[in-house]
């Protein structure tokens, strides 16, 4: 654990509030932003790669940093998805042009049946690689001016809505949304309770955690399972490596595959498995993958895949569980307990059970952390205000989809809109 990571660690996350490689500049209004800020829009992978030094310098300044916003994590996703993303970089004149905010977004177009038109939507760019958490990087001492400049620059571009998914810093996300012109945009949050994920604060030793973290009866259950299955040698736990990646990825993706097939069908499941494998491969490439598998003889019983945040000392569960047909309760308990043991021994401070976590995860002593989704929506405006010409490719795909579905009237309207665009 580095001294830098110790200095930046937050006490408890459950308590925290254009094409090719060109760039453009948009100046913030000095009458609105007391500190002069400029906003650079980066659209090509080579331009993104040239941002590496600025990006990583800002990573080090942001106490709300997450591995899922790191340059290394997003590099592959941006390389593999040309034209589908933008990065907005706020630079401060007071810091000689240093980046003080970075906001990566994914851009997509879809058919809005209610309005009868094609629209451009923006969403947190981490979703290109199914990131567990998303958000923006920010130098906290420049928050007010940087968010204001960013909101003005984004608001001047054509799009219908901007969705902030699984926000790593909810309070910051809400302040960002509030920086948009309320006469032009509105902010929406789901009426139901915001999404949460159980996060466990880790002590200095595994024994200390067993004594103070889980409920007493659950701690006894963990000890019993460990004696019965691991102490006896009946089951073994292995930490994955580069050599075992293909095998381990298959094990950790198997538990969800049956559920996905039942809910989404074979074709969609195949795509979801491929997406899941891409997440694991991305973690492997960025040296942030930790996989634990449980075996009985030569038979795999289950596994857990994690993404490691070395800078913020967090371990994030991203996939896994018991292989279908196996006794799930003891497998899940053993896998998580041994992963927690490993995380403590490696000096990590938090263990994040992830999205959609099972209720029993709270028995480990985890507390819920809010990770809401916010949508910033344009109140009104015609197609010129809601469809970005750079979304032409997505617009053509949407048009093709309407034709394949036999929705000829909608397809004609979409085609007419695109004709007006290219005239």
Short mmCIF file of C-alpha atoms in Angstrom, two decimals:
data_model
loop_
_atom_site.label_atom_id
_atom_site.label_comp_id
_atom_site.label_asym_id
_atom_site.label_seq_id
_atom_site.Cartn_x
_atom_site.Cartn_y
_atom_site.Cartn_z
CA UNK A 1 0.00 0.00 0.00
CA UNK A 2 1.58 3.31 -1.06
CA UNK A 3 1.80 6.44 1.11
CA UNK A 4 -0.16 8.27 -1.59
CA UNK A 5 -3.01 5.79 -1.34
CA UNK A 6 -3.01 6.10 2.46
CA UNK A 7 -3.29 9.89 2.21
CA UNK A 8 -6.14 9.74 -0.28
CA UNK A 9 -8.19 7.03 1.38
CA UNK A 10 -11.65 8.10 2.39
CA UNK A 11 -12.61 7.03 5.89
CA UNK A 12 -15.62 4.98 4.87
CA UNK A 13 -17.24 4.94 1.41
CA UNK A 14 -20.59 4.03 2.95
CA UNK A 15 -20.66 7.43 4.67
CA UNK A 16 -19.62 9.65 1.74
CA UNK A 17 -21.80 11.77 0.53
CA UNK A 18 -15.99 15.02 -33.27
CA UNK A 19 -14.27 12.34 -35.47
CA UNK A 20 -10.59 11.28 -35.83
CA UNK A 21 -8.18 12.78 -33.34
CA UNK A 22 -9.11 16.45 -33.36
CA UNK A 23 -10.03 18.52 -30.32
CA UNK A 24 -12.14 21.64 -29.91
CA UNK A 25 -12.17 24.39 -27.33
CA UNK A 26 -15.18 26.00 -25.68
CA UNK A 27 -14.57 28.90 -23.32
CA UNK A 28 -16.55 29.21 -20.10
CA UNK A 29 -18.36 32.52 -19.60
CA UNK A 30 -16.22 34.63 -17.23
CA UNK A 31 -19.36 36.35 -15.99
CA UNK A 32 -20.58 33.01 -14.72
CA UNK A 33 -17.35 31.32 -13.73
CA UNK A 34 -15.06 33.60 -11.65
CA UNK A 35 -12.06 31.44 -12.43
CA UNK A 36 -11.37 31.14 -16.16
CA UNK A 37 -11.92 27.62 -17.40
CA UNK A 38 -11.75 26.11 -20.88
CA UNK A 39 -13.35 22.86 -21.95
CA UNK A 40 -11.56 20.58 -24.40
CA UNK A 41 -13.50 17.84 -26.20
CA UNK A 42 -11.42 14.77 -27.01
CA UNK A 43 -12.87 12.33 -29.54
CA UNK A 44 -10.18 10.03 -30.95
CA UNK A 45 -8.16 7.29 -29.29
CA UNK A 46 -4.79 8.85 -30.09
CA UNK A 47 -5.95 12.10 -28.50
CA UNK A 48 -7.12 10.13 -25.49
CA UNK A 49 -3.72 8.46 -25.19
CA UNK A 50 -2.07 11.89 -25.20
CA UNK A 51 -4.20 12.74 -22.16
CA UNK A 52 -2.53 10.04 -20.07
CA UNK A 53 -0.29 12.33 -18.02
CA UNK A 54 -3.05 14.87 -17.32
CA UNK A 55 -5.54 12.09 -16.58
CA UNK A 56 -3.32 10.27 -14.11
CA UNK A 57 -2.31 13.52 -12.41
CA UNK A 58 -6.00 14.23 -11.79
CA UNK A 59 -6.55 10.68 -10.54
CA UNK A 60 -4.03 11.46 -7.81
CA UNK A 61 -5.88 14.65 -6.78
CA UNK A 62 -9.41 13.27 -6.59
CA UNK A 63 -10.45 11.74 -3.23
CA UNK A 64 -13.47 10.18 -4.99
CA UNK A 65 -11.28 8.42 -7.55
CA UNK A 66 -12.14 4.85 -8.54
CA UNK A 67 -10.27 2.32 -10.66
CA UNK A 68 -13.27 2.35 -13.02
CA UNK A 69 -12.46 5.99 -13.92
CA UNK A 70 -8.75 5.37 -14.40
CA UNK A 71 -6.97 5.94 -17.71
CA UNK A 72 -5.79 2.33 -17.73
CA UNK A 73 -9.31 0.95 -17.25
CA UNK A 74 -10.91 3.01 -20.05
CA UNK A 75 -8.07 2.73 -22.60
CA UNK A 76 -9.21 -0.56 -24.15
CA UNK A 77 -12.89 0.41 -24.14
CA UNK A 78 -12.16 3.63 -26.04
CA UNK A 79 -9.84 1.86 -28.48
CA UNK A 80 -12.48 -0.76 -29.30
CA UNK A 81 -15.42 1.67 -29.64
CA UNK A 82 -14.35 4.48 -32.01
CA UNK A 83 -16.90 7.24 -32.47
CA UNK A 84 -19.04 6.11 -29.52
CA UNK A 85 -17.46 8.23 -26.79
CA UNK A 86 -16.29 11.73 -25.90
CA UNK A 87 -14.08 13.04 -23.11
CA UNK A 88 -14.71 16.54 -21.76
CA UNK A 89 -11.61 18.02 -20.13
CA UNK A 90 -11.90 21.19 -18.04
CA UNK A 91 -8.64 23.13 -17.86
CA UNK A 92 -7.82 25.95 -15.46
CA UNK A 93 -6.00 29.09 -16.60
CA UNK A 94 -4.94 29.63 -12.99
CA UNK A 95 -3.06 26.32 -13.15
CA UNK A 96 -1.49 27.03 -16.55
CA UNK A 97 -3.97 24.82 -18.37
CA UNK A 98 -3.85 21.85 -16.03
CA UNK A 99 -6.84 19.50 -16.17
CA UNK A 100 -9.08 20.03 -13.16
CA UNK A 101 -12.05 17.92 -14.30
CA UNK A 102 -12.43 15.03 -16.74
CA UNK A 103 -15.82 13.64 -17.73
CA UNK A 104 -15.93 10.63 -20.11
CA UNK A 105 -19.28 9.95 -21.80
CA UNK A 106 -20.68 7.39 -24.21
CA UNK A 107 -22.79 8.79 -27.07
CA UNK A 108 -25.60 6.84 -28.68
CA UNK A 109 -28.64 7.57 -30.84
CA UNK A 110 -32.04 5.89 -30.66
CA UNK A 111 -35.56 6.25 -32.01
CA UNK A 112 -37.94 8.10 -29.69
CA UNK A 113 -41.34 6.70 -30.63
CA UNK A 114 -43.24 9.16 -28.44
CA UNK A 115 -41.65 12.18 -30.14
CA UNK A 116 -41.37 10.51 -33.55
CA UNK A 117 -37.70 11.36 -34.04
CA UNK A 118 -34.13 10.20 -33.64
CA UNK A 119 -32.37 11.52 -30.54
CA UNK A 120 -28.86 11.49 -29.14
CA UNK A 121 -28.40 10.30 -25.58
CA UNK A 122 -25.30 10.56 -23.43
CA UNK A 123 -24.42 8.09 -20.69
CA UNK A 124 -21.44 7.53 -18.43
CA UNK A 125 -18.66 6.13 -20.63
CA UNK A 126 -17.79 3.37 -18.20
CA UNK A 127 -20.80 1.47 -19.47
CA UNK A 128 -18.83 0.74 -22.66
CA UNK A 129 -16.98 -1.82 -20.54
CA UNK A 130 -19.79 -2.50 -18.03
CA UNK A 131 -17.97 -0.66 -15.25
CA UNK A 132 -19.29 -1.19 -11.74
CA UNK A 133 -18.98 2.51 -10.91
CA UNK A 134 -18.90 5.66 -13.05
CA UNK A 135 -18.57 9.39 -12.61
CA UNK A 136 -16.09 12.15 -13.32
CA UNK A 137 -12.63 13.07 -12.09
CA UNK A 138 -12.33 16.38 -10.30
CA UNK A 139 -9.83 18.48 -8.36
CA UNK A 140 -11.98 19.26 -5.30
CA UNK A 141 -10.65 22.80 -4.83
CA UNK A 142 -11.96 23.67 -8.33
CA UNK A 143 -15.32 21.90 -8.03
CA UNK A 144 -17.71 24.86 -8.30
CA UNK A 145 -16.08 26.50 -11.32
CA UNK A 146 -15.22 23.23 -13.06
CA UNK A 147 -18.72 21.79 -12.78
CA UNK A 148 -20.24 25.06 -13.95
CA UNK A 149 -17.93 25.20 -17.00
CA UNK A 150 -18.58 21.54 -17.78
CA UNK A 151 -22.35 21.95 -17.55
CA UNK A 152 -22.28 25.00 -19.85
CA UNK A 153 -20.12 23.21 -22.44
CA UNK A 154 -22.31 20.11 -22.41
CA UNK A 155 -25.51 22.14 -22.47
CA UNK A 156 -24.39 23.89 -25.66
CA UNK A 157 -24.24 20.57 -27.54
CA UNK A 158 -27.26 18.75 -29.04
CA UNK A 159 -28.56 15.82 -27.00
CA UNK A 160 -31.82 14.78 -25.40
CA UNK A 161 -30.64 13.35 -22.10
CA UNK A 162 -27.53 12.63 -20.07
CA UNK A 163 -27.64 9.62 -17.73
CA UNK A 164 -25.20 9.28 -14.86
CA UNK A 165 -25.17 5.59 -13.90
CA UNK A 166 -23.88 3.97 -10.70
CA UNK A 167 -22.30 7.19 -9.52
CA UNK A 168 -19.22 6.71 -7.37
CA UNK A 169 -19.79 10.13 -5.72
CA UNK A 170 -23.57 10.73 -5.39
CA UNK A 171 -23.36 14.17 -3.77
CA UNK A 172 -20.97 15.39 -6.46
CA UNK A 173 -23.24 14.00 -9.19
CA UNK A 174 -26.20 15.91 -7.78
CA UNK A 175 -24.17 19.13 -7.61
CA UNK A 176 -23.11 18.56 -11.23
CA UNK A 177 -26.75 18.13 -12.27
CA UNK A 178 -27.67 21.31 -10.39
CA UNK A 179 -25.07 23.25 -12.42
CA UNK A 180 -27.15 22.88 -15.62
CA UNK A 181 -29.54 25.68 -16.59
CA UNK A 182 -32.78 24.75 -14.81
CA UNK A 183 -34.81 26.59 -17.44
CA UNK A 184 -33.50 24.26 -20.14
CA UNK A 185 -32.81 21.01 -18.29
CA UNK A 186 -34.46 18.99 -15.55
CA UNK A 187 -32.91 16.34 -13.31
CA UNK A 188 -34.72 13.07 -12.70
CA UNK A 189 -34.05 10.34 -10.15
CA UNK A 190 -35.98 7.07 -9.89
CA UNK A 191 -38.91 7.29 -7.49
CA UNK A 192 -37.80 4.10 -5.74
CA UNK A 193 -34.85 3.98 -3.35
CA UNK A 194 -31.50 4.53 -5.06
CA UNK A 195 -29.35 1.55 -5.93
CA UNK A 196 -27.00 0.42 -3.21
CA UNK A 197 -24.11 -2.00 -2.89
CA UNK A 198 -22.90 -3.61 0.37
CA UNK A 199 -19.37 -2.47 1.27
CA UNK A 200 -17.32 -3.99 4.07
CA UNK A 201 -14.66 -1.97 5.93
CA UNK A 202 -11.69 -4.26 6.55
CA UNK A 203 -9.63 -4.34 9.78
CA UNK A 204 -5.95 -5.21 10.07
CA UNK A 205 -6.38 -8.96 10.52
CA UNK A 206 -8.75 -11.69 9.42
CA UNK A 207 -9.34 -12.83 12.99
CA UNK A 208 -10.25 -9.30 14.05
CA UNK A 209 -12.80 -9.19 11.24
CA UNK A 210 -14.32 -12.53 12.29
CA UNK A 211 -14.66 -11.28 15.85
CA UNK A 212 -16.11 -7.85 15.10
CA UNK A 213 -17.55 -7.85 11.57
CA UNK A 214 -20.08 -10.64 10.97
CA UNK A 215 -23.02 -11.36 13.21
CA UNK A 216 -21.88 -13.90 15.86
CA UNK A 217 -23.92 -16.79 14.47
CA UNK A 218 -22.70 -16.06 10.96
CA UNK A 219 -19.09 -15.93 12.17
CA UNK A 220 -19.60 -19.38 13.70
CA UNK A 221 -21.00 -20.58 10.39
CA UNK A 222 -17.92 -19.32 8.54
CA UNK A 223 -15.59 -21.06 10.99
CA UNK A 224 -17.61 -24.29 10.70
CA UNK A 225 -17.50 -24.27 6.90
CA UNK A 226 -13.77 -23.54 6.93
CA UNK A 227 -13.03 -26.44 9.31
CA UNK A 228 -15.33 -28.86 7.54
CA UNK A 229 -14.37 -28.15 3.95
CA UNK A 230 -11.00 -26.39 3.88
CA UNK A 231 -9.38 -27.65 7.07
CA UNK A 232 -10.19 -31.25 6.12
CA UNK A 233 -8.78 -30.81 2.63
CA UNK A 234 -12.13 -31.75 1.06
CA UNK A 235 -12.14 -28.46 -0.83
CA UNK A 236 -9.35 -26.21 -2.04
CA UNK A 237 -9.18 -22.53 -2.92
CA UNK A 238 -6.98 -21.25 -5.74
CA UNK A 239 -5.96 -17.71 -6.70
CA UNK A 240 -6.07 -17.25 -10.47
CA UNK A 241 -3.15 -16.24 -12.66
CA UNK A 242 -2.55 -15.26 -16.28
CA UNK A 243 -2.08 -18.94 -17.11
CA UNK A 244 -5.49 -19.91 -15.66
CA UNK A 245 -7.44 -16.91 -17.00
CA UNK A 246 -9.46 -18.77 -19.66
CA UNK A 247 -10.44 -21.55 -17.25
CA UNK A 248 -11.25 -19.20 -14.39
CA UNK A 249 -13.30 -16.84 -16.56
CA UNK A 250 -15.45 -19.78 -17.62
CA UNK A 251 -16.03 -20.78 -13.99
CA UNK A 252 -17.04 -17.34 -12.71
CA UNK A 253 -19.34 -16.63 -15.67
CA UNK A 254 -21.15 -19.99 -15.46
CA UNK A 255 -23.38 -19.17 -12.44
CA UNK A 256 -25.10 -16.26 -14.20
CA UNK A 257 -25.36 -17.98 -17.58
CA UNK A 258 -28.37 -20.13 -16.68
CA UNK A 259 -30.21 -17.14 -15.22
CA UNK A 260 -29.43 -15.01 -18.26
CA UNK A 261 -30.59 -17.73 -20.66
CA UNK A 262 -33.92 -18.06 -18.87
CA UNK A 263 -34.48 -14.30 -18.75
CA UNK A 264 -33.03 -13.17 -22.08
CA UNK A 265 -32.72 -16.17 -24.41
CA UNK A 266 -29.68 -17.88 -25.88
CA UNK A 267 -28.65 -15.17 -28.33
CA UNK A 268 -28.62 -12.35 -25.77
CA UNK A 269 -26.93 -14.61 -23.22
CA UNK A 270 -24.11 -15.29 -25.64
CA UNK A 271 -23.57 -11.56 -25.98
CA UNK A 272 -23.73 -11.01 -22.22
CA UNK A 273 -21.16 -13.74 -21.59
CA UNK A 274 -18.88 -12.15 -24.18
CA UNK A 275 -19.32 -8.78 -22.47
CA UNK A 276 -18.56 -10.33 -19.08
CA UNK A 277 -15.42 -11.97 -20.44
CA UNK A 278 -14.36 -8.60 -21.90
CA UNK A 279 -14.64 -7.01 -18.45
CA UNK A 280 -12.40 -9.71 -16.98
CA UNK A 281 -9.93 -9.39 -19.86
CA UNK A 282 -9.84 -5.63 -19.34
CA UNK A 283 -9.08 -6.13 -15.66
CA UNK A 284 -6.36 -8.64 -16.56
CA UNK A 285 -4.78 -6.21 -19.03
CA UNK A 286 -4.84 -3.36 -16.51
CA UNK A 287 -3.35 -5.61 -13.78
CA UNK A 288 -6.39 -5.27 -11.57
CA UNK A 289 -7.94 -8.76 -11.75
CA UNK A 290 -8.24 -11.07 -8.74
CA UNK A 291 -10.02 -14.40 -9.23
CA UNK A 292 -10.67 -16.98 -6.54
CA UNK A 293 -11.98 -20.46 -7.42
CA UNK A 294 -13.19 -23.27 -5.15
CA UNK A 295 -12.59 -26.91 -6.06
CA UNK A 296 -13.59 -30.34 -4.79
CA UNK A 297 -11.07 -32.71 -6.26
CA UNK A 298 -10.94 -31.94 -9.97
CA UNK A 299 -14.43 -30.42 -10.00
CA UNK A 300 -14.88 -26.62 -9.84
CA UNK A 301 -17.61 -25.59 -7.42
CA UNK A 302 -17.61 -21.87 -8.08
CA UNK A 303 -15.56 -18.73 -8.27
CA UNK A 304 -15.46 -15.00 -7.69
CA UNK A 305 -13.87 -12.37 -9.93
CA UNK A 306 -12.83 -9.03 -8.49
CA UNK A 307 -11.42 -5.76 -9.80
CA UNK A 308 -8.71 -4.35 -7.55
CA UNK A 309 -8.40 -0.63 -6.90
CA UNK A 310 -4.80 -0.44 -5.75
CA UNK A 311 -4.81 3.34 -5.33
CA UNK A 312 -7.94 3.55 -3.18
CA UNK A 313 -7.42 0.16 -1.47
CA UNK A 314 -10.73 -1.35 -2.56
CA UNK A 315 -11.70 -4.80 -3.82
CA UNK A 316 -14.81 -4.92 -6.05
CA UNK A 317 -16.72 -8.14 -6.76
CA UNK A 318 -17.76 -8.11 -10.42
CA UNK A 319 -18.88 -11.67 -11.21
CA UNK A 320 -19.22 -15.16 -9.79
CA UNK A 321 -21.01 -17.60 -7.53
CA UNK A 322 -21.64 -21.32 -7.28
CA UNK A 323 -21.66 -23.52 -10.37
CA UNK A 324 -25.29 -24.58 -11.08
CA UNK A 325 -26.12 -27.91 -9.47
CA UNK A 326 -23.75 -27.39 -6.55
CA UNK A 327 -24.76 -26.51 -2.99
CA UNK A 328 -24.67 -22.73 -3.18
CA UNK A 329 -24.77 -21.63 0.47
CA UNK A 330 -21.48 -23.05 1.69
CA UNK A 331 -19.75 -22.23 -1.61
CA UNK A 332 -20.74 -18.57 -1.52
CA UNK A 333 -19.81 -18.17 2.13
CA UNK A 334 -16.43 -19.85 1.67
CA UNK A 335 -15.56 -17.88 -1.46
CA UNK A 336 -16.38 -14.51 0.07
CA UNK A 337 -14.72 -15.33 3.40
CA UNK A 338 -11.51 -16.44 1.68
CA UNK A 339 -11.58 -13.42 -0.63
CA UNK A 340 -11.95 -11.17 2.42
CA UNK A 341 -9.04 -12.99 4.08
CA UNK A 342 -6.89 -12.39 0.97
CA UNK A 343 -7.92 -8.72 0.78
CA UNK A 344 -7.00 -8.11 4.42
CA UNK A 345 -3.65 -9.87 4.04
CA UNK A 346 -2.88 -7.72 0.97
CA UNK A 347 -3.63 -4.51 2.89
CA UNK A 348 -6.89 -3.49 1.23
CA UNK A 349 -9.31 -1.36 3.23
CA UNK A 350 -12.71 -2.11 1.68
CA UNK A 351 -14.47 -5.12 0.17
CA UNK A 352 -17.34 -4.20 -2.17
CA UNK A 353 -19.87 -6.99 -2.80
CA UNK A 354 -21.05 -5.26 -5.99
CA UNK A 355 -24.31 -4.53 -7.77
CA UNK A 356 -27.27 -6.79 -7.20
CA UNK A 357 -25.63 -8.35 -4.17
CA UNK A 358 -27.49 -11.07 -2.24
CA UNK A 359 -29.10 -10.17 1.07
CA UNK A 360 -26.85 -12.51 3.05
CA UNK A 361 -23.86 -10.34 2.15
CA UNK A 362 -24.90 -7.94 4.90
CA UNK A 363 -24.26 -10.75 7.39
CA UNK A 364 -20.54 -10.33 6.69
CA UNK A 365 -20.79 -6.90 8.35
CA UNK A 366 -21.20 -4.88 5.16
CA UNK A 367 -23.04 -1.57 5.07
CA UNK A 368 -24.96 -0.22 2.10
CA UNK A 369 -23.37 2.44 -0.07
CA UNK A 370 -25.64 4.53 -2.31
CA UNK A 371 -24.80 4.49 -6.04
CA UNK A 372 -27.70 6.32 -7.68
CA UNK A 373 -28.58 6.93 -11.31
CA UNK A 374 -29.45 10.48 -12.35
CA UNK A 375 -30.85 11.66 -15.67
CA UNK A 376 -30.43 15.23 -16.89
CA UNK A 377 -33.07 15.80 -19.58
CA UNK A 378 -33.65 18.66 -21.99
CA UNK A 379 -37.09 20.07 -21.21
CA UNK A 380 -37.94 20.88 -24.82
CA UNK A 381 -36.36 21.38 -28.21
CA UNK A 382 -36.63 20.16 -31.76
CA UNK A 383 -34.40 17.69 -33.55
CA UNK A 384 -31.62 20.26 -33.97
CA UNK A 385 -31.33 20.49 -30.18
CA UNK A 386 -31.64 16.78 -29.46
CA UNK A 387 -29.77 14.98 -32.27
CA UNK A 388 -26.01 15.35 -32.71
CA UNK A 389 -24.90 15.04 -36.37
CA UNK A 390 -21.97 12.95 -35.18
CA UNK A 391 -24.57 10.30 -34.24
CA UNK A 392 -25.33 9.69 -37.92
CA UNK A 393 -24.00 6.12 -37.80
CA UNK A 394 -26.20 5.19 -34.84
CA UNK A 395 -29.11 6.94 -36.53
CA UNK A 396 -28.70 4.76 -39.62
CA UNK A 397 -28.60 1.65 -37.41
CA UNK A 398 -31.81 2.75 -35.72
CA UNK A 399 -33.40 3.33 -39.13
CA UNK A 400 -32.35 -0.14 -40.24
CA UNK A 401 -33.84 -1.61 -37.08
CA UNK A 402 -37.18 0.07 -37.73
CA UNK A 403 -37.23 -1.32 -41.27
CA UNK A 404 -36.46 -4.85 -40.06
CA UNK A 405 -39.34 -4.58 -37.59
CA UNK A 406 -41.71 -3.48 -40.35
CA UNK A 407 -42.28 -0.06 -38.78
CA UNK A 408 -42.30 1.70 -42.14
CA UNK A 409 -43.97 4.91 -40.98
CA UNK A 410 -41.38 5.43 -38.24
CA UNK A 411 -38.57 4.44 -40.61
CA UNK A 412 -39.75 7.03 -43.14
CA UNK A 413 -39.76 9.73 -40.45
CA UNK A 414 -36.25 8.74 -39.36
CA UNK A 415 -35.01 8.74 -42.96
CA UNK A 416 -36.53 12.19 -43.58
CA UNK A 417 -34.79 13.49 -40.44
CA UNK A 418 -31.42 12.16 -41.61
CA UNK A 419 -31.95 13.68 -45.07
CA UNK A 420 -32.53 17.08 -43.46
CA UNK A 421 -29.36 16.57 -41.46
CA UNK A 422 -27.05 15.90 -44.41
CA UNK A 423 -28.42 18.57 -46.77
#
